[in-house]
PDB file of C-alpha atoms in Angstrom:
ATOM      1  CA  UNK A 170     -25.169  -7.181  30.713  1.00  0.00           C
ATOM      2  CA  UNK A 171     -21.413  -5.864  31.529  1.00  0.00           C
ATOM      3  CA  UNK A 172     -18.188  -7.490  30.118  1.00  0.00           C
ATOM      4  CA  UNK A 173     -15.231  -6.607  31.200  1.00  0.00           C
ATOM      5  CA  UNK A 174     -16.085  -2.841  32.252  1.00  0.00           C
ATOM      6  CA  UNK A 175     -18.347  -2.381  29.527  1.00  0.00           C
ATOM      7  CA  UNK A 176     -22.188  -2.030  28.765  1.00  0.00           C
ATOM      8  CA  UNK A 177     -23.144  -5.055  26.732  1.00  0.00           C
ATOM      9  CA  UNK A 178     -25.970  -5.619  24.857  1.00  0.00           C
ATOM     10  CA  UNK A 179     -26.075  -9.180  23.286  1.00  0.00           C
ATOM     11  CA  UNK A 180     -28.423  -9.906  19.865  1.00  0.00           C
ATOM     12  CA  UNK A 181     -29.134 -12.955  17.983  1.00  0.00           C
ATOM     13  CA  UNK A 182     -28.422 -12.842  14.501  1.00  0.00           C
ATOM     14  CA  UNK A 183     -29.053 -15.679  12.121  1.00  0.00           C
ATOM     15  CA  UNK A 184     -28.025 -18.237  14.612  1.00  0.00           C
ATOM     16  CA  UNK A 185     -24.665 -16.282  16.140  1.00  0.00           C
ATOM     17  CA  UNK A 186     -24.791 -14.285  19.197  1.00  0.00           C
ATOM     18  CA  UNK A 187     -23.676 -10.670  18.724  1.00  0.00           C
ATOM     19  CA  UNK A 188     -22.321  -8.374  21.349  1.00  0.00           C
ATOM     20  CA  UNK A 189     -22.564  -5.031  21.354  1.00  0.00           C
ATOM     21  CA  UNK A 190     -20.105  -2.011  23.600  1.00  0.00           C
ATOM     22  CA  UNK A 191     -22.768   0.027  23.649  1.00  0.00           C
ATOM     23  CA  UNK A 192     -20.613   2.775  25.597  1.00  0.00           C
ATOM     24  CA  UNK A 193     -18.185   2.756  23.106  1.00  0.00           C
ATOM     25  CA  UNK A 194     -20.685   3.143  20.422  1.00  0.00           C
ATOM     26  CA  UNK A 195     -22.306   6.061  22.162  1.00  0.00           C
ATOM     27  CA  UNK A 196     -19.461   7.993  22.622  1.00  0.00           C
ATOM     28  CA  UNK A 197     -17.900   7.448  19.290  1.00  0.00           C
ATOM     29  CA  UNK A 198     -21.043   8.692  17.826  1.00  0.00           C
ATOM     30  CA  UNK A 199     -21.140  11.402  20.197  1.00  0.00           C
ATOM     31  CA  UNK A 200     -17.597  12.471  18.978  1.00  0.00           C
ATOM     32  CA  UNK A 201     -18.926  11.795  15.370  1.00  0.00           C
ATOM     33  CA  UNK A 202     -21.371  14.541  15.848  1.00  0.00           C
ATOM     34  CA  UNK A 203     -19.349  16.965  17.502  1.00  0.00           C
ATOM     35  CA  UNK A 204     -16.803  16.962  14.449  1.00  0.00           C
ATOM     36  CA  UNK A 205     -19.602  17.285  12.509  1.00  0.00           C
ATOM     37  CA  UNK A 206     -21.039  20.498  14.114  1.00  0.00           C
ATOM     38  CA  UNK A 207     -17.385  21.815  14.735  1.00  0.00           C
ATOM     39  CA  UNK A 208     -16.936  21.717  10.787  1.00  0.00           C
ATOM     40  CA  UNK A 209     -20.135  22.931  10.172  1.00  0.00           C
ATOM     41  CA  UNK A 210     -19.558  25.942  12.301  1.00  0.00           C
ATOM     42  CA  UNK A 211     -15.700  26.629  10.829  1.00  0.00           C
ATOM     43  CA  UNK A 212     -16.860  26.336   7.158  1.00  0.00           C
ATOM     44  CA  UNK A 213     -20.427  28.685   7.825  1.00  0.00           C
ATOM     45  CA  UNK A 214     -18.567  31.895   6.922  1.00  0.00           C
ATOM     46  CA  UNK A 215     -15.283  31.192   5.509  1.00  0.00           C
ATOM     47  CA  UNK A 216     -12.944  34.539   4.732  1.00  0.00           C
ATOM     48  CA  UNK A 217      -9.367  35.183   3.908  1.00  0.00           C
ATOM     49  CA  UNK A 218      -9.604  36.693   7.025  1.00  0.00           C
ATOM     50  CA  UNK A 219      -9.989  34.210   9.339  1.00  0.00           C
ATOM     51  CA  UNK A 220     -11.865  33.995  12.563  1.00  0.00           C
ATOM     52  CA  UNK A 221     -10.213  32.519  15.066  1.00  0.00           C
ATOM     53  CA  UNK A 222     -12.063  29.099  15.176  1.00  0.00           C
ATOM     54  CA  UNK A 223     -11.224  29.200  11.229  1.00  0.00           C
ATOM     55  CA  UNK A 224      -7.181  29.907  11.811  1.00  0.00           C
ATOM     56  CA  UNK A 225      -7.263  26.676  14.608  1.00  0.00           C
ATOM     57  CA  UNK A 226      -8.463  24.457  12.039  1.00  0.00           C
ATOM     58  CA  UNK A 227      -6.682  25.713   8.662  1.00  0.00           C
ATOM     59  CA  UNK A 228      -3.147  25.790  10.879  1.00  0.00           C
ATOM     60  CA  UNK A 229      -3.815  21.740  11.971  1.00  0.00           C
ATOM     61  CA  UNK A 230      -4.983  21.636   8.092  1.00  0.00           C
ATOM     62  CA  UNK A 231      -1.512  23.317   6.851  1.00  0.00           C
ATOM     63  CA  UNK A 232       0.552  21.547   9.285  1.00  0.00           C
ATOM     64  CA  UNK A 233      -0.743  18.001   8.115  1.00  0.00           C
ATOM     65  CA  UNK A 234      -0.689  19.039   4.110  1.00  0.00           C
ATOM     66  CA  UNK A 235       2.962  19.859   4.574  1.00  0.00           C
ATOM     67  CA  UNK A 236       3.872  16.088   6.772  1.00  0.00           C
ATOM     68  CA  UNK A 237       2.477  14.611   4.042  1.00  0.00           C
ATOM     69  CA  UNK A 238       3.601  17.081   0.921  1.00  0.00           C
ATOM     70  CA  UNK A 239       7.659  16.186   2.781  1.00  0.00           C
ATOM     71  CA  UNK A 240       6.574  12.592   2.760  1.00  0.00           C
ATOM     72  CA  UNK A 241       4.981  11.641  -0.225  1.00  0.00           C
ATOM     73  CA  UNK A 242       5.220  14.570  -2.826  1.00  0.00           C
ATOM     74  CA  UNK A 243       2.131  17.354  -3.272  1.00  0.00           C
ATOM     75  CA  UNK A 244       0.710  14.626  -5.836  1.00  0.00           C
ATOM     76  CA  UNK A 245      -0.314  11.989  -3.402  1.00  0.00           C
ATOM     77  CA  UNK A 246      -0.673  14.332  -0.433  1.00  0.00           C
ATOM     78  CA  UNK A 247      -3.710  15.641  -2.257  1.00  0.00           C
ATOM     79  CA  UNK A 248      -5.169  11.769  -2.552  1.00  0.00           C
ATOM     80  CA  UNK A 249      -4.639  10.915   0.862  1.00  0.00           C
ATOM     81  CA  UNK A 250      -4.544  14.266   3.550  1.00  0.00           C
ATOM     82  CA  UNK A 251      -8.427  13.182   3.939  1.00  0.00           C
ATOM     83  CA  UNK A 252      -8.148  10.101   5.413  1.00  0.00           C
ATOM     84  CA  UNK A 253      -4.727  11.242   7.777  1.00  0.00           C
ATOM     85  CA  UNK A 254      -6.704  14.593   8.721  1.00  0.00           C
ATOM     86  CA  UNK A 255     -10.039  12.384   9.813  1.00  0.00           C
ATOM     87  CA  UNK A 256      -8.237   9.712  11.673  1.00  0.00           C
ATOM     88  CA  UNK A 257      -6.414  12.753  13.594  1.00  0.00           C
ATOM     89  CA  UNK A 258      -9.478  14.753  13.765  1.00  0.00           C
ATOM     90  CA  UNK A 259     -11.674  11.946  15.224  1.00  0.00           C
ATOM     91  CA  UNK A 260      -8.951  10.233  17.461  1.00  0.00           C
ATOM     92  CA  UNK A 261      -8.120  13.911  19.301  1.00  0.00           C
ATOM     93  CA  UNK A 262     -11.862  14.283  19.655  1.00  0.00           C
ATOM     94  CA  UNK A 263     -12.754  10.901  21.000  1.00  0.00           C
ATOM     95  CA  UNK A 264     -10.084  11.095  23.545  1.00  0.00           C
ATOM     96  CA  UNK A 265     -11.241  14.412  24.654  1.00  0.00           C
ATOM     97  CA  UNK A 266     -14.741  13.591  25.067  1.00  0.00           C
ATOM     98  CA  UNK A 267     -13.158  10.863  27.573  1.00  0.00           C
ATOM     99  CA  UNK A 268     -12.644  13.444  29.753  1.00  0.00           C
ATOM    100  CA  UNK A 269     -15.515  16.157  29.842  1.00  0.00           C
ATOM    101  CA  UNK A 270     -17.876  16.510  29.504  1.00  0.00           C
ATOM    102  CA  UNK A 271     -19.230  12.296  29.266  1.00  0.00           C
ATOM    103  CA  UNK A 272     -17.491  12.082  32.387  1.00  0.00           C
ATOM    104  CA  UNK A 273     -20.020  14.148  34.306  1.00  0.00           C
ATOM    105  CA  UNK A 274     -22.870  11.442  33.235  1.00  0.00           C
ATOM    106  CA  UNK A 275     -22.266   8.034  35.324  1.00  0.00           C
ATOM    107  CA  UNK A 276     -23.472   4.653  33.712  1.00  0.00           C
ATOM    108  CA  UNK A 277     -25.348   1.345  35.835  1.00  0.00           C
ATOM    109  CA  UNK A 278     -22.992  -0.425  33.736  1.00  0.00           C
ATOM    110  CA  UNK A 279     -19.913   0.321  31.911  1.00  0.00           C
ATOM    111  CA  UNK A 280     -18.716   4.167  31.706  1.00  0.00           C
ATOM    112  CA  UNK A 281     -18.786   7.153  29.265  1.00  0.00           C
ATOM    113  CA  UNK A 282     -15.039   7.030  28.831  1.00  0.00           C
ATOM    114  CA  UNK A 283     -13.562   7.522  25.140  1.00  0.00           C
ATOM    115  CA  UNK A 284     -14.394   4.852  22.862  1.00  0.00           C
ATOM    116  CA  UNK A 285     -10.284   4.797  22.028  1.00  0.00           C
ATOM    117  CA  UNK A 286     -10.227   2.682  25.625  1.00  0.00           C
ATOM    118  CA  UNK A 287     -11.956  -0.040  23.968  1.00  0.00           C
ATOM    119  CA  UNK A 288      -9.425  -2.185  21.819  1.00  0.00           C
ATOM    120  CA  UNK A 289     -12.056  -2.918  19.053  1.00  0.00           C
ATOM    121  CA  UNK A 290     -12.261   0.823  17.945  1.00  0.00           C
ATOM    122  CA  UNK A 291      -8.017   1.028  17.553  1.00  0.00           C
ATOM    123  CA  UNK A 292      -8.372  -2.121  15.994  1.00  0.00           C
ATOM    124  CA  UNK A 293     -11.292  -1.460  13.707  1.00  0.00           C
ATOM    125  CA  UNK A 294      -9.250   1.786  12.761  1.00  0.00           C
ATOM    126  CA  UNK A 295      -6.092   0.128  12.450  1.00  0.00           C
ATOM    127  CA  UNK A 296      -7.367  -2.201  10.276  1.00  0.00           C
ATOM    128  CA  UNK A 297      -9.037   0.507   7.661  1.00  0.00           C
ATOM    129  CA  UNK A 298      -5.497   1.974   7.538  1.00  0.00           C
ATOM    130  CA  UNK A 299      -3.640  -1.382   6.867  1.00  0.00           C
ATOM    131  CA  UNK A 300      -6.435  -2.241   4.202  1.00  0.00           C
ATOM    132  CA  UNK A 301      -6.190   1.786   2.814  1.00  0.00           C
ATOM    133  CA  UNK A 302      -2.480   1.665   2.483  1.00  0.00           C
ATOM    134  CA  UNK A 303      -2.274  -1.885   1.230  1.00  0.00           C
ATOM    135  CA  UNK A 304      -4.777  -1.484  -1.571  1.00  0.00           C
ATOM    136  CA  UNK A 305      -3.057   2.037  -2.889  1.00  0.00           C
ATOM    137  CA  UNK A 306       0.794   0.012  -2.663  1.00  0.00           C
ATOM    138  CA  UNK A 307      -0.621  -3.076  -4.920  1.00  0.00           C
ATOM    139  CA  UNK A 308      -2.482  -0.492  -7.046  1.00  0.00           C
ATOM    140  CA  UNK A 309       0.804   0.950  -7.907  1.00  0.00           C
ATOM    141  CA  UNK A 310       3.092  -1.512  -7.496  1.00  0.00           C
ATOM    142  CA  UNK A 311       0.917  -5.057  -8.501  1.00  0.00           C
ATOM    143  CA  UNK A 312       2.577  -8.128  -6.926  1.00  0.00           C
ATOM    144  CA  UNK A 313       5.633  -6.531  -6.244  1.00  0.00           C
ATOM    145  CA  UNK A 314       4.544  -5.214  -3.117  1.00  0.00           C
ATOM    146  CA  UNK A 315       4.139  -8.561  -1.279  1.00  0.00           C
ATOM    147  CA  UNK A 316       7.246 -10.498  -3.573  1.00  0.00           C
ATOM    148  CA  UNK A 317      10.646  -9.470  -4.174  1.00  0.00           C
ATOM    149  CA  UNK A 318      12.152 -12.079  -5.948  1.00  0.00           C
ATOM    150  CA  UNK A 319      13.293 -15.575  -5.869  1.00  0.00           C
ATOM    151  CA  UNK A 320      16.568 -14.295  -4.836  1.00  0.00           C
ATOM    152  CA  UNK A 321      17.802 -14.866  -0.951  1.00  0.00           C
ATOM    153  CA  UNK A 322      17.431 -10.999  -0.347  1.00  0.00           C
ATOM    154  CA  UNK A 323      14.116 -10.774  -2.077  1.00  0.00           C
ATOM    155  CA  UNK A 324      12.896 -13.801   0.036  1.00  0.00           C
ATOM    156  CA  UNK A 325      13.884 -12.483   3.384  1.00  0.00           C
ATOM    157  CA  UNK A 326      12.640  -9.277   2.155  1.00  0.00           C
ATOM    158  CA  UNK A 327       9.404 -10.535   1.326  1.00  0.00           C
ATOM    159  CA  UNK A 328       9.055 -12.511   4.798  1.00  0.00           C
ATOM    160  CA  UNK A 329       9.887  -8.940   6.816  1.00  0.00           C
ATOM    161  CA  UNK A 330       7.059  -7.352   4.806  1.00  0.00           C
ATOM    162  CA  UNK A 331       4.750  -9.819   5.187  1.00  0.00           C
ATOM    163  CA  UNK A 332       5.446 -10.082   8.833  1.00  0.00           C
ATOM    164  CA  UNK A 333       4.864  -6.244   9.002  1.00  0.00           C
ATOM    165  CA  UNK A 334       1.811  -6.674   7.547  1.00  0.00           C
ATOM    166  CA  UNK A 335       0.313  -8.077  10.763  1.00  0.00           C
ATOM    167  CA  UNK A 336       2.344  -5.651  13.094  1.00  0.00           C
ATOM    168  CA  UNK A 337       1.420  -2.747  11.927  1.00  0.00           C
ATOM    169  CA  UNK A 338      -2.205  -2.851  12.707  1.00  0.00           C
ATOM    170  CA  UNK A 339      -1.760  -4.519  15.898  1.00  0.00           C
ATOM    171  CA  UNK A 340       0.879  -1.803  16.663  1.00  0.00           C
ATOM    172  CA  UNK A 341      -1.252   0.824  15.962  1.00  0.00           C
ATOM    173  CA  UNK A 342      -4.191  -1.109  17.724  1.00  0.00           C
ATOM    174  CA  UNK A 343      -2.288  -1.889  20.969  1.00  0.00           C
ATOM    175  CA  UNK A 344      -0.327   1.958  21.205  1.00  0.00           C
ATOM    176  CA  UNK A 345      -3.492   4.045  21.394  1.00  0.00           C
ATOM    177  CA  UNK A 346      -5.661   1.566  23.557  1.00  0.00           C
ATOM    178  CA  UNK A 347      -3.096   1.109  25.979  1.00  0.00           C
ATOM    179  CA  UNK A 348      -2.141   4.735  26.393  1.00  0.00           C
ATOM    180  CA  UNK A 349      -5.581   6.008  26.907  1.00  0.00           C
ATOM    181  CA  UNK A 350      -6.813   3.031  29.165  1.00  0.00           C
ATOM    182  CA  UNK A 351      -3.559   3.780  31.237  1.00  0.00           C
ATOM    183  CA  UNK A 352      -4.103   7.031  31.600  1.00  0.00           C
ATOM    184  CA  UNK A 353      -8.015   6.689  32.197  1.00  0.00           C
ATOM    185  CA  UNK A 354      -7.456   4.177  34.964  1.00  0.00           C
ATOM    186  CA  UNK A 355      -4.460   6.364  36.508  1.00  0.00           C
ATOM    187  CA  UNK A 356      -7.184   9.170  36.902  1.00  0.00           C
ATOM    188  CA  UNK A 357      -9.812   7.670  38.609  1.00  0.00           C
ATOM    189  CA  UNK A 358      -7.353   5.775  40.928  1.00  0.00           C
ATOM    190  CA  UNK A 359      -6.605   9.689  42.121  1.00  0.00           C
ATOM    191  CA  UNK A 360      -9.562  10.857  42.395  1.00  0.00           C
ATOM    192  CA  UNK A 361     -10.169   7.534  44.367  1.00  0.00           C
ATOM    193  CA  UNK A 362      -7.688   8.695  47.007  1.00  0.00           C
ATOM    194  CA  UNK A 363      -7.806  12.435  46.777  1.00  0.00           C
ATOM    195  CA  UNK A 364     -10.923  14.130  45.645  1.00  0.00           C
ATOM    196  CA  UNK A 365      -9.512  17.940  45.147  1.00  0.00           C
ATOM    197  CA  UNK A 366      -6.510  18.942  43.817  1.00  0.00           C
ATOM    198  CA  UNK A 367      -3.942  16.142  43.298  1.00  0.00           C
ATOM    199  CA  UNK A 368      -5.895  14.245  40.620  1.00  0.00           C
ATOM    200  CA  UNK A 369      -5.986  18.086  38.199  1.00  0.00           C
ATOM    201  CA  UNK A 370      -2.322  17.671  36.727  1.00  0.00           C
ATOM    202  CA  UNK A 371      -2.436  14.455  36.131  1.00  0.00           C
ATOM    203  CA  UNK A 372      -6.107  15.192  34.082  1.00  0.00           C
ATOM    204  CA  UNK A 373      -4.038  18.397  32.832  1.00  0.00           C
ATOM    205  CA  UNK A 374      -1.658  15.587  31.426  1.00  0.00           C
ATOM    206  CA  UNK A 375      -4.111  13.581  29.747  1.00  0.00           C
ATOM    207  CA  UNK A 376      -5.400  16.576  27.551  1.00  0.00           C
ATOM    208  CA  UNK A 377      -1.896  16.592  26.429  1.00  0.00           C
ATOM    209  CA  UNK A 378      -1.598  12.333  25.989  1.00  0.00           C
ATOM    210  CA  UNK A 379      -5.027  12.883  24.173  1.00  0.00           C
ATOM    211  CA  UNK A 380      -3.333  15.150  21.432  1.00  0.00           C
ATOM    212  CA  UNK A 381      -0.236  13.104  21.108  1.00  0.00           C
ATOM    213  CA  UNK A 382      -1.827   9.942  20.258  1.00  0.00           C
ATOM    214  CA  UNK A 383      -3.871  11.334  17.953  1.00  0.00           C
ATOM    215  CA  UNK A 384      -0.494  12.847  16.328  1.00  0.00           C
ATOM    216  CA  UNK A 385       1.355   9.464  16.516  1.00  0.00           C
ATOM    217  CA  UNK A 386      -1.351   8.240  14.750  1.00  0.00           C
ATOM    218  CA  UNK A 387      -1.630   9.779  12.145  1.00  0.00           C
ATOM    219  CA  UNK A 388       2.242  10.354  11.122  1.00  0.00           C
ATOM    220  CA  UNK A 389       2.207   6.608  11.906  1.00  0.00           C
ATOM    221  CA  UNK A 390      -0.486   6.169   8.568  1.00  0.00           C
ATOM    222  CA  UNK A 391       1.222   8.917   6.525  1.00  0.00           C
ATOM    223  CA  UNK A 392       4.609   6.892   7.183  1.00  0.00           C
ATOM    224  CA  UNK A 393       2.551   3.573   6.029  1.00  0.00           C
ATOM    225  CA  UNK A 394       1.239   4.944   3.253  1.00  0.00           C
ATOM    226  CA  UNK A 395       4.476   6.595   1.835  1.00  0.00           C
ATOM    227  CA  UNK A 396       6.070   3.300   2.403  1.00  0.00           C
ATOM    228  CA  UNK A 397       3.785   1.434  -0.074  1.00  0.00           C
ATOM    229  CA  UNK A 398       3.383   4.364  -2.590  1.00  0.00           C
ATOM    230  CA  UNK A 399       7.178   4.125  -3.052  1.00  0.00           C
ATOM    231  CA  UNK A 400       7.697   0.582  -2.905  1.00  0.00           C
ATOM    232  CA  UNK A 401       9.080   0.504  -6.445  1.00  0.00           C
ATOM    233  CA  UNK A 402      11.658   2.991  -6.233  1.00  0.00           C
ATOM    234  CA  UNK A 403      13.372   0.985  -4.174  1.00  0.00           C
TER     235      UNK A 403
END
């Protein structure tokens, strides 16, 4: 069965029918795996003197500690690096893997594109950041991070955040689904017309669109989760 560009597989379960992208399930798996064996292979022989697969990683490593050290202080940025690394880890992989090499392998239905170009992986990640970032702000804050007051500022306050709440996610959701459908769809619209040649800069350009959504991101969640950390001091 395809839906809307995708492979489909539909199952019963207790009475509801459940459907299933299965490209976007393969692929995110696929870029599950190759994280996996990429980290496996960095970590193998770890030395102060680096190899150069070791110095790629530790400098994206170094360059997120310190966004999130400026942000939220070398306290929290210890708590929460892991989940800001992953997201940017997996997102850069799973639009890469959009590309080449799933490309090469061609589908009856649906496509090996990167799962990002389905909206229910941004939104499924979206929503584990709004949940993460939520959780830690009313750990440390209690009710004061949804209510402000009884006062007219600390209503209207409290009405912006809770209207943020649900624009966030769906921000976050919409920004890298869009951008990497738009860019998948530009592609093979080129290489629809011209088959050599004209479509390789604009595939050049995606490899670089890949990296900065995967960027924006993730400074998107540190920002998010700096916000609700430091609710109080405000």
């Amino acid at each position: 069965m395809s839906e809307q560009g995708h492979w489909v597989i539909s199952h019963v379960f207790l009475g509801h029918t459940l459907h299933f992208n299965m490209d976007t399930i393969l692929t995110m798996w696929f870029a599950m795996a190759l994280l996996l064996v990429l980290a496996l292979l960095t970590t193998r022989k770890l030395s102060i003197f680096p190899s150069k697969i070791q110095l790629v990683w530790e400098s994206f490593i170094n360059y997120f500690v310190d966004i999130t050290t400026q942000s939220m202080g070398a306290k929290y940025a210890r708590k929460h690096s892991p989940l800001i690394l992953t997201l940017f880890f997996f997102i850069l992989t799973a639009n890469l893997v959009g590309q080449l090499p799933l490309r090469l392998l061609h589908l009856r239905q649906g496509e090996f594109a990167s799962p990002n170009n389905d909206i229910n992986m941004t939104a499924a990640m979206a929503l584990v950041v709004s949940i993460y970032y939520i959780y830690y702000g009313v750990k440390k804050n209690g009710l004061k991070f949804f209510f402000h007051g009884w006062s007219i500022n600390g209503i209207m306050i409290t009405l912006i955040d809770a209207l943020e709440l649900f624009v966030r996610p769906f921000s976050l959701a919409l920004r890298l689904f869009a951008n990497i459908l738009a860019g998948e769809i530009m592609i093979v619209t080129f290489l629809s017309l011209f088959a050599y040649l004209v479509p390789l800069p604009f595939m050049l350009f995606e490899l670089f669109v890949a990296l900065i959504q995967a960027l924006v991101f993730a400074l998107l969640t540190t920002t998010y989760i700096t916000m609700a950390i430091q609710e109080e001091e405000e």
